[in-house]
Amino acid sequence: MPSYYLYNFVLILESVRKLHGHLLTPKEEHLLRTFEGMGEGAKRLYIRLFQRKGPWFRTATLSYPEIDVLDATLELQRLGFCETLEGVHDRDITPDLLNTLSKYQLQAVLRAAQGTFLASLGAGMRVADIINAITGTAYTQQTLDGRSVLSKVVERELRSAAPRAEAALPTVAPSGDRPRFCAIRLSRPSRDLFKRMQRLFFLNDTQDMTLLLLVGMDKVKYPAYACPHIDIHAWKSPT
């Protein structure tokens, strides 16, 4: 069971609290205590996502052998460390969310946005251009539940990769049809706090936990400095 990333993350938090604890606000201290008290699975999932690009992550693609993703997600949500997207509405269709989809999936969304069944639509476009075309389209066709066809297509594509994984992620208080999370993201207060603590640990913006991992795997080695012994009592100035 991999534990290197959990150990390294805790090492960063403990070191920064010891050396720079006076820089933390009471709210940040509360967040740290809450994180320390949560289950190991929730900690592991949070750290896994913290090291990824984000901000949104499709639940259909979250699979870690050492983590029960369902339990961890529910605990993170309950403690305010992540936000979940249970159903997609027009206001949710942002570049950040669309960037979690493949180009093939984005083409399907673009067809829905432009009301066409032309399979080749978007084939010669870059991903960024397809996303711009989707978000820039005023598409108002509604379904019976009041949502647009576009929002339903986006939700379908978010869930499409691994139905079994999605079905394992109900909401905290599921209704009769057990709605499911289709995407989650880390809460901004917690993410901002841990990014700041990471900067305080490395004292720059360029290094992160990857460095600690590479050192632990002997992929990066610090130089071995040879310090010759000098008898300062016998040393004489050349002048």
PDB file of N, CA and C in Angstrom, residues 55-60 62 73-74 77 82-94 96-101 147 151-159 166 169-172 178-186:
ATOM      1  N   PRO A  55      -9.063  22.025 -11.694  1.00  0.00           N
ATOM      2  CA  PRO A  55      -9.658  21.824 -10.371  1.00  0.00           C
ATOM      3  C   PRO A  55     -10.710  20.718 -10.305  1.00  0.00           C
ATOM      4  N   TRP A  56     -11.378  20.399 -11.438  1.00  0.00           N
ATOM      5  CA  TRP A  56     -12.403  19.366 -11.421  1.00  0.00           C
ATOM      6  C   TRP A  56     -11.795  18.003 -11.737  1.00  0.00           C
ATOM      7  N   PHE A  57     -12.362  16.967 -11.107  1.00  0.00           N
ATOM      8  CA  PHE A  57     -11.939  15.598 -11.367  1.00  0.00           C
ATOM      9  C   PHE A  57     -13.187  14.747 -11.590  1.00  0.00           C
ATOM     10  N   ARG A  58     -13.184  13.985 -12.653  1.00  0.00           N
ATOM     11  CA  ARG A  58     -14.325  13.113 -12.936  1.00  0.00           C
ATOM     12  C   ARG A  58     -14.274  11.907 -12.017  1.00  0.00           C
ATOM     13  N   THR A  59     -15.363  11.641 -11.326  1.00  0.00           N
ATOM     14  CA  THR A  59     -15.382  10.489 -10.427  1.00  0.00           C
ATOM     15  C   THR A  59     -15.207   9.187 -11.195  1.00  0.00           C
ATOM     16  N   ALA A  60     -15.568   9.200 -12.473  1.00  0.00           N
ATOM     17  CA  ALA A  60     -15.426   7.990 -13.286  1.00  0.00           C
ATOM     18  C   ALA A  60     -13.970   7.610 -13.502  1.00  0.00           C
ATOM     19  N   LEU A  62     -11.508   8.181 -11.080  1.00  0.00           N
ATOM     20  CA  LEU A  62     -10.800   8.065  -9.803  1.00  0.00           C
ATOM     21  C   LEU A  62     -10.757   6.607  -9.368  1.00  0.00           C
ATOM     22  N   THR A  73     -14.584  10.278  -0.385  1.00  0.00           N
ATOM     23  CA  THR A  73     -15.258  11.443  -0.962  1.00  0.00           C
ATOM     24  C   THR A  73     -16.339  11.973  -0.032  1.00  0.00           C
ATOM     25  N   LEU A  74     -17.110  11.077   0.534  1.00  0.00           N
ATOM     26  CA  LEU A  74     -18.176  11.498   1.442  1.00  0.00           C
ATOM     27  C   LEU A  74     -17.611  12.191   2.678  1.00  0.00           C
ATOM     28  N   GLN A  77     -16.320  15.653   1.699  1.00  0.00           N
ATOM     29  CA  GLN A  77     -17.449  16.553   1.481  1.00  0.00           C
ATOM     30  C   GLN A  77     -18.054  16.993   2.812  1.00  0.00           C
ATOM     31  N   CYS A  82     -13.982  19.174   0.061  1.00  0.00           N
ATOM     32  CA  CYS A  82     -14.234  19.030  -1.372  1.00  0.00           C
ATOM     33  C   CYS A  82     -15.667  19.420  -1.681  1.00  0.00           C
ATOM     34  N   GLU A  83     -15.905  19.775  -2.934  1.00  0.00           N
ATOM     35  CA  GLU A  83     -17.236  20.097  -3.433  1.00  0.00           C
ATOM     36  C   GLU A  83     -17.585  19.081  -4.506  1.00  0.00           C
ATOM     37  N   THR A  84     -18.853  18.714  -4.573  1.00  0.00           N
ATOM     38  CA  THR A  84     -19.267  17.698  -5.535  1.00  0.00           C
ATOM     39  C   THR A  84     -20.260  18.268  -6.534  1.00  0.00           C
ATOM     40  N   LEU A  85     -20.251  17.687  -7.708  1.00  0.00           N
ATOM     41  CA  LEU A  85     -21.204  18.055  -8.752  1.00  0.00           C
ATOM     42  C   LEU A  85     -22.081  16.839  -9.003  1.00  0.00           C
ATOM     43  N   GLU A  86     -23.332  16.925  -8.570  1.00  0.00           N
ATOM     44  CA  GLU A  86     -24.225  15.776  -8.669  1.00  0.00           C
ATOM     45  C   GLU A  86     -24.976  15.759  -9.996  1.00  0.00           C
ATOM     46  N   GLY A  87     -25.286  16.931 -10.522  1.00  0.00           N
ATOM     47  CA  GLY A  87     -25.951  17.050 -11.807  1.00  0.00           C
ATOM     48  C   GLY A  87     -25.472  18.318 -12.487  1.00  0.00           C
ATOM     49  N   VAL A  88     -25.343  18.289 -13.788  1.00  0.00           N
ATOM     50  CA  VAL A  88     -24.787  19.432 -14.521  1.00  0.00           C
ATOM     51  C   VAL A  88     -25.902  20.375 -14.958  1.00  0.00           C
ATOM     52  N   HIS A  89     -25.717  21.656 -14.683  1.00  0.00           N
ATOM     53  CA  HIS A  89     -26.613  22.702 -15.165  1.00  0.00           C
ATOM     54  C   HIS A  89     -25.805  23.658 -16.043  1.00  0.00           C
ATOM     55  N   ASP A  90     -26.491  24.509 -16.762  1.00  0.00           N
ATOM     56  CA  ASP A  90     -25.800  25.397 -17.698  1.00  0.00           C
ATOM     57  C   ASP A  90     -24.709  26.219 -17.012  1.00  0.00           C
ATOM     58  N   ARG A  91     -24.963  26.648 -15.778  1.00  0.00           N
ATOM     59  CA  ARG A  91     -23.977  27.475 -15.073  1.00  0.00           C
ATOM     60  C   ARG A  91     -22.696  26.703 -14.762  1.00  0.00           C
ATOM     61  N   ASP A  92     -22.779  25.368 -14.780  1.00  0.00           N
ATOM     62  CA  ASP A  92     -21.612  24.539 -14.459  1.00  0.00           C
ATOM     63  C   ASP A  92     -20.712  24.294 -15.668  1.00  0.00           C
ATOM     64  N   ILE A  93     -21.211  24.603 -16.861  1.00  0.00           N
ATOM     65  CA  ILE A  93     -20.460  24.272 -18.077  1.00  0.00           C
ATOM     66  C   ILE A  93     -19.391  25.341 -18.308  1.00  0.00           C
ATOM     67  N   THR A  94     -18.259  25.145 -17.663  1.00  0.00           N
ATOM     68  CA  THR A  94     -17.137  26.074 -17.731  1.00  0.00           C
ATOM     69  C   THR A  94     -15.944  25.374 -18.380  1.00  0.00           C
ATOM     70  N   ASP A  96     -13.065  24.866 -17.161  1.00  0.00           N
ATOM     71  CA  ASP A  96     -12.427  23.983 -16.186  1.00  0.00           C
ATOM     72  C   ASP A  96     -13.082  22.605 -16.166  1.00  0.00           C
ATOM     73  N   LEU A  97     -14.402  22.574 -16.225  1.00  0.00           N
ATOM     74  CA  LEU A  97     -15.113  21.293 -16.210  1.00  0.00           C
ATOM     75  C   LEU A  97     -14.963  20.576 -17.547  1.00  0.00           C
ATOM     76  N   LEU A  98     -15.082  21.302 -18.639  1.00  0.00           N
ATOM     77  CA  LEU A  98     -14.982  20.684 -19.962  1.00  0.00           C
ATOM     78  C   LEU A  98     -13.589  20.120 -20.220  1.00  0.00           C
ATOM     79  N   ASN A  99     -12.586  20.685 -19.589  1.00  0.00           N
ATOM     80  CA  ASN A  99     -11.214  20.206 -19.780  1.00  0.00           C
ATOM     81  C   ASN A  99     -10.991  18.802 -19.237  1.00  0.00           C
ATOM     82  N   THR A 100     -11.929  18.280 -18.467  1.00  0.00           N
ATOM     83  CA  THR A 100     -11.793  16.911 -17.967  1.00  0.00           C
ATOM     84  C   THR A 100     -12.213  15.883 -19.015  1.00  0.00           C
ATOM     85  N   LEU A 101     -12.807  16.340 -20.114  1.00  0.00           N
ATOM     86  CA  LEU A 101     -13.295  15.435 -21.155  1.00  0.00           C
ATOM     87  C   LEU A 101     -12.262  15.258 -22.261  1.00  0.00           C
ATOM     88  N   ARG A 147     -33.804  21.394 -17.582  1.00  0.00           N
ATOM     89  CA  ARG A 147     -32.393  21.555 -17.930  1.00  0.00           C
ATOM     90  C   ARG A 147     -32.231  21.559 -19.444  1.00  0.00           C
ATOM     91  N   SER A 151     -26.608  20.586 -21.152  1.00  0.00           N
ATOM     92  CA  SER A 151     -26.161  20.196 -19.811  1.00  0.00           C
ATOM     93  C   SER A 151     -26.289  18.695 -19.606  1.00  0.00           C
ATOM     94  N   LYS A 152     -27.324  18.086 -20.177  1.00  0.00           N
ATOM     95  CA  LYS A 152     -27.496  16.640 -20.033  1.00  0.00           C
ATOM     96  C   LYS A 152     -26.431  15.874 -20.804  1.00  0.00           C
ATOM     97  N   VAL A 153     -26.042  16.395 -21.965  1.00  0.00           N
ATOM     98  CA  VAL A 153     -24.993  15.730 -22.737  1.00  0.00           C
ATOM     99  C   VAL A 153     -23.657  15.828 -22.006  1.00  0.00           C
ATOM    100  N   VAL A 154     -23.367  16.986 -21.420  1.00  0.00           N
ATOM    101  CA  VAL A 154     -22.128  17.139 -20.651  1.00  0.00           C
ATOM    102  C   VAL A 154     -22.112  16.154 -19.486  1.00  0.00           C
ATOM    103  N   GLU A 155     -23.220  16.053 -18.775  1.00  0.00           N
ATOM    104  CA  GLU A 155     -23.286  15.120 -17.649  1.00  0.00           C
ATOM    105  C   GLU A 155     -23.101  13.683 -18.112  1.00  0.00           C
ATOM    106  N   ARG A 156     -23.715  13.339 -19.236  1.00  0.00           N
ATOM    107  CA  ARG A 156     -23.571  11.978 -19.769  1.00  0.00           C
ATOM    108  C   ARG A 156     -22.113  11.663 -20.071  1.00  0.00           C
ATOM    109  N   GLU A 157     -21.414  12.619 -20.673  1.00  0.00           N
ATOM    110  CA  GLU A 157     -20.014  12.383 -21.017  1.00  0.00           C
ATOM    111  C   GLU A 157     -19.129  12.328 -19.772  1.00  0.00           C
ATOM    112  N   LEU A 158     -19.454  13.114 -18.755  1.00  0.00           N
ATOM    113  CA  LEU A 158     -18.688  13.060 -17.510  1.00  0.00           C
ATOM    114  C   LEU A 158     -18.794  11.689 -16.857  1.00  0.00           C
ATOM    115  N   ARG A 159     -19.943  11.062 -16.986  1.00  0.00           N
ATOM    116  CA  ARG A 159     -20.180   9.773 -16.347  1.00  0.00           C
ATOM    117  C   ARG A 159     -19.790   8.586 -17.221  1.00  0.00           C
ATOM    118  N   GLU A 166     -18.917   5.221 -11.130  1.00  0.00           N
ATOM    119  CA  GLU A 166     -19.875   6.294 -10.875  1.00  0.00           C
ATOM    120  C   GLU A 166     -21.004   5.814  -9.980  1.00  0.00           C
ATOM    121  N   LEU A 169     -20.789   6.111  -6.213  1.00  0.00           N
ATOM    122  CA  LEU A 169     -20.646   7.407  -5.575  1.00  0.00           C
ATOM    123  C   LEU A 169     -21.997   8.107  -5.421  1.00  0.00           C
ATOM    124  N   PRO A 170     -22.806   7.718  -4.431  1.00  0.00           N
ATOM    125  CA  PRO A 170     -24.075   8.406  -4.214  1.00  0.00           C
ATOM    126  C   PRO A 170     -23.849   9.724  -3.503  1.00  0.00           C
ATOM    127  N   THR A 171     -24.890  10.545  -3.427  1.00  0.00           N
ATOM    128  CA  THR A 171     -24.783  11.773  -2.655  1.00  0.00           C
ATOM    129  C   THR A 171     -24.831  11.431  -1.175  1.00  0.00           C
ATOM    130  N   VAL A 172     -24.573  12.437  -0.338  1.00  0.00           N
ATOM    131  CA  VAL A 172     -24.563  12.189   1.098  1.00  0.00           C
ATOM    132  C   VAL A 172     -25.933  11.727   1.579  1.00  0.00           C
ATOM    133  N   ARG A 178     -31.137   7.524  -6.117  1.00  0.00           N
ATOM    134  CA  ARG A 178     -29.714   7.558  -5.780  1.00  0.00           C
ATOM    135  C   ARG A 178     -28.900   8.356  -6.797  1.00  0.00           C
ATOM    136  N   PRO A 179     -29.048   9.687  -6.808  1.00  0.00           N
ATOM    137  CA  PRO A 179     -28.225  10.498  -7.707  1.00  0.00           C
ATOM    138  C   PRO A 179     -26.747  10.311  -7.396  1.00  0.00           C
ATOM    139  N   ARG A 180     -25.895  10.512  -8.380  1.00  0.00           N
ATOM    140  CA  ARG A 180     -24.478  10.214  -8.230  1.00  0.00           C
ATOM    141  C   ARG A 180     -23.637  11.450  -8.489  1.00  0.00           C
ATOM    142  N   PHE A 181     -22.467  11.489  -7.857  1.00  0.00           N
ATOM    143  CA  PHE A 181     -21.506  12.530  -8.178  1.00  0.00           C
ATOM    144  C   PHE A 181     -20.973  12.264  -9.578  1.00  0.00           C
ATOM    145  N   CYS A 182     -20.838  13.284 -10.380  1.00  0.00           N
ATOM    146  CA  CYS A 182     -20.169  13.095 -11.672  1.00  0.00           C
ATOM    147  C   CYS A 182     -18.813  13.794 -11.682  1.00  0.00           C
ATOM    148  N   ALA A 183     -18.576  14.691 -10.725  1.00  0.00           N
ATOM    149  CA  ALA A 183     -17.272  15.351 -10.631  1.00  0.00           C
ATOM    150  C   ALA A 183     -17.108  15.930  -9.231  1.00  0.00           C
ATOM    151  N   ILE A 184     -15.860  16.040  -8.795  1.00  0.00           N
ATOM    152  CA  ILE A 184     -15.567  16.664  -7.506  1.00  0.00           C
ATOM    153  C   ILE A 184     -14.370  17.594  -7.673  1.00  0.00           C
ATOM    154  N   ARG A 185     -14.254  18.550  -6.763  1.00  0.00           N
ATOM    155  CA  ARG A 185     -13.077  19.411  -6.728  1.00  0.00           C
ATOM    156  C   ARG A 185     -12.758  19.742  -5.279  1.00  0.00           C
ATOM    157  N   LEU A 186     -11.501  20.008  -5.009  1.00  0.00           N
ATOM    158  CA  LEU A 186     -11.080  20.355  -3.659  1.00  0.00           C
ATOM    159  C   LEU A 186     -11.586  21.750  -3.314  1.00  0.00           C
TER     160      LEU A 186
END
